[in-house]
Amino acid sequence: MNDAGRLKIVLTGASGLVGQGVALACAGSAHVKRTVALVRRAGGLVTATEELVLEDFQQAHRRRADLVGFDACFYCAGAAPVGTAEEEYRRVTLDTTLAVAQTWFAANPQGMFLYVSGAHANPESHIMPLRIKGETEQALVQLPGRTVMLRPGGVRPVTGTGTRHRLLKPLYVLGGPLMQLAGAALPSMVTSNLSVGRAMIALARMRDPPDVVECAQINQLGDADAA
């Protein structure tokens, strides 16, 4: 495949559980020309992805010039839903995401911003992480650009990837085999981080992608992009 039509991607959260799989998908895709990871600290990624260091993502406007000329932003950064206080969860999930998205659209008005949200995200939810995810989706839709919300359910790390959150690590170690079985039997509830990445690539290539993509469709798009 020649370079015409190949994607130039900015990836945030490349060191997290979801972002690691997305980085692998980008590295292995013939449809991706270039991937630049927006990171707080250099090093530590599972792929040889280019890095753009920004210690505070809320200061994204300082790197606006470096973000010009890309096709899509794959936003996979976020706080752990377990063990994170509400104030901190809101700062990381809502405030920081908006700061990056606003700068992204200022740099790439015709670009696409794909946000990894979560199943059942709802600004009216009584469950704190789902409520704040829903508020974030709501805020992103108001921005002057094309946004796509991905709502995976459980996310299974593929081989070579995993979570760095101390409280969640035992869950994935012990529950990994069960999640793999659940993903095969219940694709509307479980996906893999690699499938999320492949789905994002497929969506970024669409002329008119859907506004919201639920877990089952993530798996469908991920399987199709792998073919």
mmCIF file of C-alpha atoms in Angstrom:
data_model
loop_
_atom_site.group_PDB
_atom_site.id
_atom_site.type_symbol
_atom_site.label_atom_id
_atom_site.label_comp_id
_atom_site.label_asym_id
_atom_site.label_seq_id
_atom_site.Cartn_x
_atom_site.Cartn_y
_atom_site.Cartn_z
ATOM 1 C CA MET A 1 0.000 0.000 0.000
ATOM 2 C CA ASN A 2 1.368 3.453 -0.884
ATOM 3 C CA ASP A 3 1.213 6.423 1.478
ATOM 4 C CA ALA A 4 -1.909 7.905 -0.115
ATOM 5 C CA GLY A 5 -4.778 7.533 2.326
ATOM 6 C CA ARG A 6 -2.649 6.153 5.144
ATOM 7 C CA LEU A 7 -3.386 7.635 8.549
ATOM 8 C CA LYS A 8 -1.237 9.861 10.728
ATOM 9 C CA ILE A 9 -2.292 9.270 14.320
ATOM 10 C CA VAL A 10 -1.774 10.994 17.666
ATOM 11 C CA LEU A 11 -2.201 8.493 20.493
ATOM 12 C CA THR A 12 -2.679 9.405 24.150
ATOM 13 C CA GLY A 13 -2.509 6.868 26.958
ATOM 14 C CA ALA A 14 -0.145 4.597 25.043
ATOM 15 C CA SER A 15 1.317 3.177 28.275
ATOM 16 C CA GLY A 16 -2.091 2.227 29.726
ATOM 17 C CA LEU A 17 -3.908 -1.061 29.302
ATOM 18 C CA VAL A 18 -6.107 0.097 26.424
ATOM 19 C CA GLY A 19 -3.442 2.294 24.853
ATOM 20 C CA GLN A 20 -0.898 -0.522 24.703
ATOM 21 C CA GLY A 21 -3.243 -2.573 22.531
ATOM 22 C CA VAL A 22 -4.062 0.450 20.381
ATOM 23 C CA ALA A 23 -0.345 1.120 19.869
ATOM 24 C CA LEU A 24 0.150 -2.489 18.761
ATOM 25 C CA ALA A 25 -2.774 -2.203 16.341
ATOM 26 C CA CYS A 26 -1.305 0.957 14.836
ATOM 27 C CA ALA A 27 2.170 -0.574 14.559
ATOM 28 C CA GLY A 28 0.747 -3.610 12.759
ATOM 29 C CA SER A 29 -1.638 -1.820 10.402
ATOM 30 C CA ALA A 30 -0.932 -1.167 6.739
ATOM 31 C CA HIS A 31 -3.443 1.687 6.993
ATOM 32 C CA VAL A 32 -1.327 3.703 9.452
ATOM 33 C CA LYS A 33 1.587 5.738 8.165
ATOM 34 C CA ARG A 34 2.718 7.341 11.408
ATOM 35 C CA THR A 35 1.832 7.178 15.107
ATOM 36 C CA VAL A 36 2.996 9.761 17.623
ATOM 37 C CA ALA A 37 2.306 9.056 21.293
ATOM 38 C CA LEU A 38 1.597 12.043 23.521
ATOM 39 C CA VAL A 39 3.314 11.017 26.759
ATOM 40 C CA ARG A 40 4.130 12.562 30.126
ATOM 41 C CA ARG A 41 7.520 10.841 30.334
ATOM 42 C CA ALA A 42 9.745 9.429 27.612
ATOM 43 C CA GLY A 43 10.189 5.668 27.328
ATOM 44 C CA GLY A 44 8.190 2.760 28.675
ATOM 45 C CA LEU A 45 6.011 2.027 25.638
ATOM 46 C CA VAL A 46 5.399 -1.476 24.289
ATOM 47 C CA THR A 47 6.122 -0.370 20.717
ATOM 48 C CA ALA A 48 8.738 1.814 19.064
ATOM 49 C CA THR A 49 6.150 4.560 18.644
ATOM 50 C CA GLU A 50 7.386 8.146 18.248
ATOM 51 C CA GLU A 51 6.918 10.183 21.417
ATOM 52 C CA LEU A 52 5.869 13.773 22.056
ATOM 53 C CA VAL A 53 6.563 14.593 25.711
ATOM 54 C CA LEU A 54 4.134 16.838 27.592
ATOM 55 C CA GLU A 55 4.319 16.568 31.380
ATOM 56 C CA ASP A 56 0.860 18.106 31.926
ATOM 57 C CA PHE A 57 -1.786 17.255 29.326
ATOM 58 C CA GLN A 58 -3.860 20.200 30.529
ATOM 59 C CA GLN A 59 -1.137 22.339 28.968
ATOM 60 C CA ALA A 60 -1.667 20.720 25.563
ATOM 61 C CA HIS A 61 -2.007 24.140 23.933
ATOM 62 C CA ARG A 62 1.744 24.578 24.418
ATOM 63 C CA ARG A 63 2.345 21.786 21.872
ATOM 64 C CA ARG A 64 -0.327 22.825 19.380
ATOM 65 C CA ALA A 65 2.197 23.371 16.583
ATOM 66 C CA ASP A 66 3.497 19.813 17.035
ATOM 67 C CA LEU A 67 -0.020 18.389 16.552
ATOM 68 C CA VAL A 68 -0.688 19.987 13.167
ATOM 69 C CA GLY A 69 -1.037 17.696 10.155
ATOM 70 C CA PHE A 70 -2.554 14.570 11.720
ATOM 71 C CA ASP A 71 -5.721 12.747 10.712
ATOM 72 C CA ALA A 72 -7.020 11.394 14.019
ATOM 73 C CA CYS A 73 -6.417 11.475 17.751
ATOM 74 C CA PHE A 74 -6.920 8.153 19.542
ATOM 75 C CA TYR A 75 -7.617 9.182 23.127
ATOM 76 C CA CYS A 76 -7.063 6.258 25.503
ATOM 77 C CA ALA A 77 -5.799 8.081 28.600
ATOM 78 C CA GLY A 78 -7.770 8.083 31.821
ATOM 79 C CA ALA A 79 -7.855 7.373 35.535
ATOM 80 C CA ALA A 80 -8.489 3.966 37.075
ATOM 81 C CA PRO A 81 -12.182 3.617 38.025
ATOM 82 C CA VAL A 82 -11.134 1.738 41.169
ATOM 83 C CA GLY A 83 -9.241 3.555 43.901
ATOM 84 C CA THR A 84 -9.453 7.054 42.379
ATOM 85 C CA ALA A 85 -11.231 9.823 44.305
ATOM 86 C CA GLU A 86 -14.024 11.607 42.439
ATOM 87 C CA GLU A 87 -12.225 14.958 42.249
ATOM 88 C CA GLU A 88 -9.137 13.357 40.726
ATOM 89 C CA TYR A 89 -11.212 11.149 38.428
ATOM 90 C CA ARG A 90 -13.032 14.235 37.112
ATOM 91 C CA ARG A 91 -9.786 16.145 36.607
ATOM 92 C CA VAL A 92 -8.183 13.336 34.623
ATOM 93 C CA THR A 93 -11.262 12.106 32.770
ATOM 94 C CA LEU A 94 -13.110 15.320 31.971
ATOM 95 C CA ASP A 95 -10.824 18.336 32.340
ATOM 96 C CA THR A 96 -7.701 16.798 30.824
ATOM 97 C CA THR A 97 -9.530 15.139 27.949
ATOM 98 C CA LEU A 98 -11.177 18.439 26.994
ATOM 99 C CA ALA A 99 -7.870 20.299 27.150
ATOM 100 C CA VAL A 100 -6.316 17.869 24.663
ATOM 101 C CA ALA A 101 -9.411 17.731 22.435
ATOM 102 C CA GLN A 102 -9.678 21.526 22.213
ATOM 103 C CA THR A 103 -6.034 21.806 21.198
ATOM 104 C CA TRP A 104 -6.416 18.897 18.794
ATOM 105 C CA PHE A 105 -9.266 20.557 16.888
ATOM 106 C CA ALA A 106 -7.479 23.916 16.894
ATOM 107 C CA ALA A 107 -4.533 22.174 15.200
ATOM 108 C CA ASN A 108 -6.609 19.876 12.953
ATOM 109 C CA PRO A 109 -10.084 21.331 12.285
ATOM 110 C CA GLN A 110 -10.842 18.542 9.798
ATOM 111 C CA GLY A 111 -9.422 15.788 11.990
ATOM 112 C CA MET A 112 -11.266 13.181 14.033
ATOM 113 C CA PHE A 113 -11.133 12.690 17.811
ATOM 114 C CA LEU A 114 -11.872 9.128 18.947
ATOM 115 C CA TYR A 115 -12.468 8.821 22.675
ATOM 116 C CA VAL A 116 -12.385 5.562 24.629
ATOM 117 C CA SER A 117 -15.294 5.983 27.026
ATOM 118 C CA GLY A 118 -17.028 3.000 28.603
ATOM 119 C CA ALA A 119 -20.150 0.873 28.459
ATOM 120 C CA HIS A 120 -23.185 2.560 30.056
ATOM 121 C CA ALA A 121 -21.545 5.989 30.196
ATOM 122 C CA ASN A 122 -24.333 8.353 31.189
ATOM 123 C CA PRO A 123 -24.201 11.858 32.704
ATOM 124 C CA GLU A 124 -27.232 10.930 34.837
ATOM 125 C CA SER A 125 -25.708 7.728 36.228
ATOM 126 C CA HIS A 126 -25.489 7.221 39.998
ATOM 127 C CA ILE A 127 -22.163 5.420 39.455
ATOM 128 C CA MET A 128 -19.382 8.000 39.580
ATOM 129 C CA PRO A 129 -17.093 6.757 36.756
ATOM 130 C CA LEU A 130 -20.036 6.233 34.387
ATOM 131 C CA ARG A 131 -21.444 9.654 35.208
ATOM 132 C CA ILE A 132 -18.167 11.467 34.570
ATOM 133 C CA LYS A 133 -17.527 9.470 31.392
ATOM 134 C CA GLY A 134 -21.006 10.496 30.247
ATOM 135 C CA GLU A 135 -20.302 14.136 31.079
ATOM 136 C CA THR A 136 -17.073 13.913 29.102
ATOM 137 C CA GLU A 137 -18.880 12.515 26.073
ATOM 138 C CA GLN A 138 -21.443 15.307 26.379
ATOM 139 C CA ALA A 139 -18.709 17.958 26.498
ATOM 140 C CA LEU A 140 -16.804 16.493 23.541
ATOM 141 C CA VAL A 141 -19.889 16.584 21.347
ATOM 142 C CA GLN A 142 -20.064 20.356 21.863
ATOM 143 C CA LEU A 143 -16.614 20.913 20.367
ATOM 144 C CA PRO A 144 -16.311 22.126 16.749
ATOM 145 C CA GLY A 145 -15.047 18.884 15.265
ATOM 146 C CA ARG A 146 -15.807 15.246 14.504
ATOM 147 C CA THR A 147 -15.886 13.067 17.629
ATOM 148 C CA VAL A 148 -16.494 9.332 18.006
ATOM 149 C CA MET A 149 -17.142 7.671 21.366
ATOM 150 C CA LEU A 150 -16.091 4.051 21.829
ATOM 151 C CA ARG A 151 -17.795 2.236 24.699
ATOM 152 C CA PRO A 152 -16.019 -1.042 25.424
ATOM 153 C CA GLY A 153 -17.216 -3.233 28.274
ATOM 154 C CA GLY A 154 -14.516 -5.326 29.907
ATOM 155 C CA VAL A 155 -11.174 -4.890 28.142
ATOM 156 C CA ARG A 156 -8.878 -7.887 28.016
ATOM 157 C CA PRO A 157 -5.137 -7.216 27.559
ATOM 158 C CA VAL A 158 -3.536 -9.255 24.780
ATOM 159 C CA THR A 159 -0.190 -10.980 25.275
ATOM 160 C CA GLY A 160 2.607 -8.529 25.965
ATOM 161 C CA THR A 161 0.314 -5.856 27.423
ATOM 162 C CA GLY A 162 -1.246 -5.266 30.827
ATOM 163 C CA THR A 163 -2.302 -2.779 33.466
ATOM 164 C CA ARG A 164 0.103 -0.810 35.624
ATOM 165 C CA HIS A 165 -2.504 -0.038 38.284
ATOM 166 C CA ARG A 166 -1.615 -1.907 41.463
ATOM 167 C CA LEU A 167 -5.228 -2.496 42.532
ATOM 168 C CA LEU A 168 -6.320 -3.794 39.131
ATOM 169 C CA LYS A 169 -3.333 -6.003 38.282
ATOM 170 C CA PRO A 170 -4.517 -9.062 40.303
ATOM 171 C CA LEU A 171 -7.921 -8.835 38.627
ATOM 172 C CA TYR A 172 -6.436 -9.138 35.161
ATOM 173 C CA VAL A 173 -3.935 -11.826 36.144
ATOM 174 C CA LEU A 174 -6.598 -14.048 37.732
ATOM 175 C CA GLY A 175 -9.479 -13.125 35.442
ATOM 176 C CA GLY A 176 -7.657 -13.035 32.116
ATOM 177 C CA PRO A 177 -8.604 -16.550 30.950
ATOM 178 C CA LEU A 178 -12.232 -15.991 31.961
ATOM 179 C CA MET A 179 -12.302 -12.678 30.085
ATOM 180 C CA GLN A 180 -11.027 -14.420 26.968
ATOM 181 C CA LEU A 181 -13.822 -16.980 27.171
ATOM 182 C CA ALA A 182 -16.376 -14.265 27.897
ATOM 183 C CA GLY A 183 -15.178 -12.258 24.916
ATOM 184 C CA ALA A 184 -15.834 -15.174 22.594
ATOM 185 C CA ALA A 185 -19.247 -15.921 24.079
ATOM 186 C CA LEU A 186 -20.411 -12.378 24.889
ATOM 187 C CA PRO A 187 -18.925 -9.903 22.398
ATOM 188 C CA SER A 188 -21.353 -7.235 23.559
ATOM 189 C CA MET A 189 -19.682 -7.257 26.983
ATOM 190 C CA VAL A 190 -15.957 -7.961 26.526
ATOM 191 C CA THR A 191 -13.353 -6.982 23.957
ATOM 192 C CA SER A 192 -9.549 -6.848 23.807
ATOM 193 C CA ASN A 193 -7.309 -3.807 23.795
ATOM 194 C CA LEU A 194 -6.034 -4.869 20.371
ATOM 195 C CA SER A 195 -9.582 -4.984 19.005
ATOM 196 C CA VAL A 196 -10.195 -1.487 20.337
ATOM 197 C CA GLY A 197 -7.164 -0.294 18.384
ATOM 198 C CA ARG A 198 -8.212 -2.027 15.204
ATOM 199 C CA ALA A 199 -11.716 -0.605 15.544
ATOM 200 C CA MET A 200 -10.312 2.903 15.980
ATOM 201 C CA ILE A 201 -8.291 2.541 12.797
ATOM 202 C CA ALA A 202 -11.355 1.331 10.900
ATOM 203 C CA LEU A 203 -13.441 4.238 12.228
ATOM 204 C CA ALA A 204 -10.758 6.814 11.400
ATOM 205 C CA ARG A 205 -10.807 5.607 7.794
ATOM 206 C CA MET A 206 -14.567 6.067 7.450
ATOM 207 C CA ARG A 207 -15.991 9.102 5.705
ATOM 208 C CA ASP A 208 -19.004 9.186 8.045
ATOM 209 C CA PRO A 209 -18.374 7.084 11.169
ATOM 210 C CA PRO A 210 -21.061 6.578 13.841
ATOM 211 C CA ASP A 211 -21.103 8.960 16.801
ATOM 212 C CA VAL A 212 -21.128 6.135 19.382
ATOM 213 C CA VAL A 213 -19.679 2.631 19.023
ATOM 214 C CA GLU A 214 -20.705 -0.008 21.563
ATOM 215 C CA CYS A 215 -18.692 -3.071 22.545
ATOM 216 C CA ALA A 216 -20.219 -5.513 20.031
ATOM 217 C CA GLN A 217 -19.473 -3.161 17.152
ATOM 218 C CA ILE A 218 -15.933 -2.625 18.423
ATOM 219 C CA ASN A 219 -15.406 -6.383 18.103
ATOM 220 C CA GLN A 220 -16.992 -6.446 14.647
ATOM 221 C CA LEU A 221 -14.810 -3.605 13.401
ATOM 222 C CA GLY A 222 -11.724 -5.058 15.077
ATOM 223 C CA ASP A 223 -12.264 -8.459 13.460
ATOM 224 C CA ALA A 224 -12.859 -6.879 10.046
ATOM 225 C CA ASP A 225 -9.735 -4.716 10.256
ATOM 226 C CA ALA A 226 -7.649 -7.753 11.209
ATOM 227 C CA ALA A 227 -8.791 -9.661 8.124
#
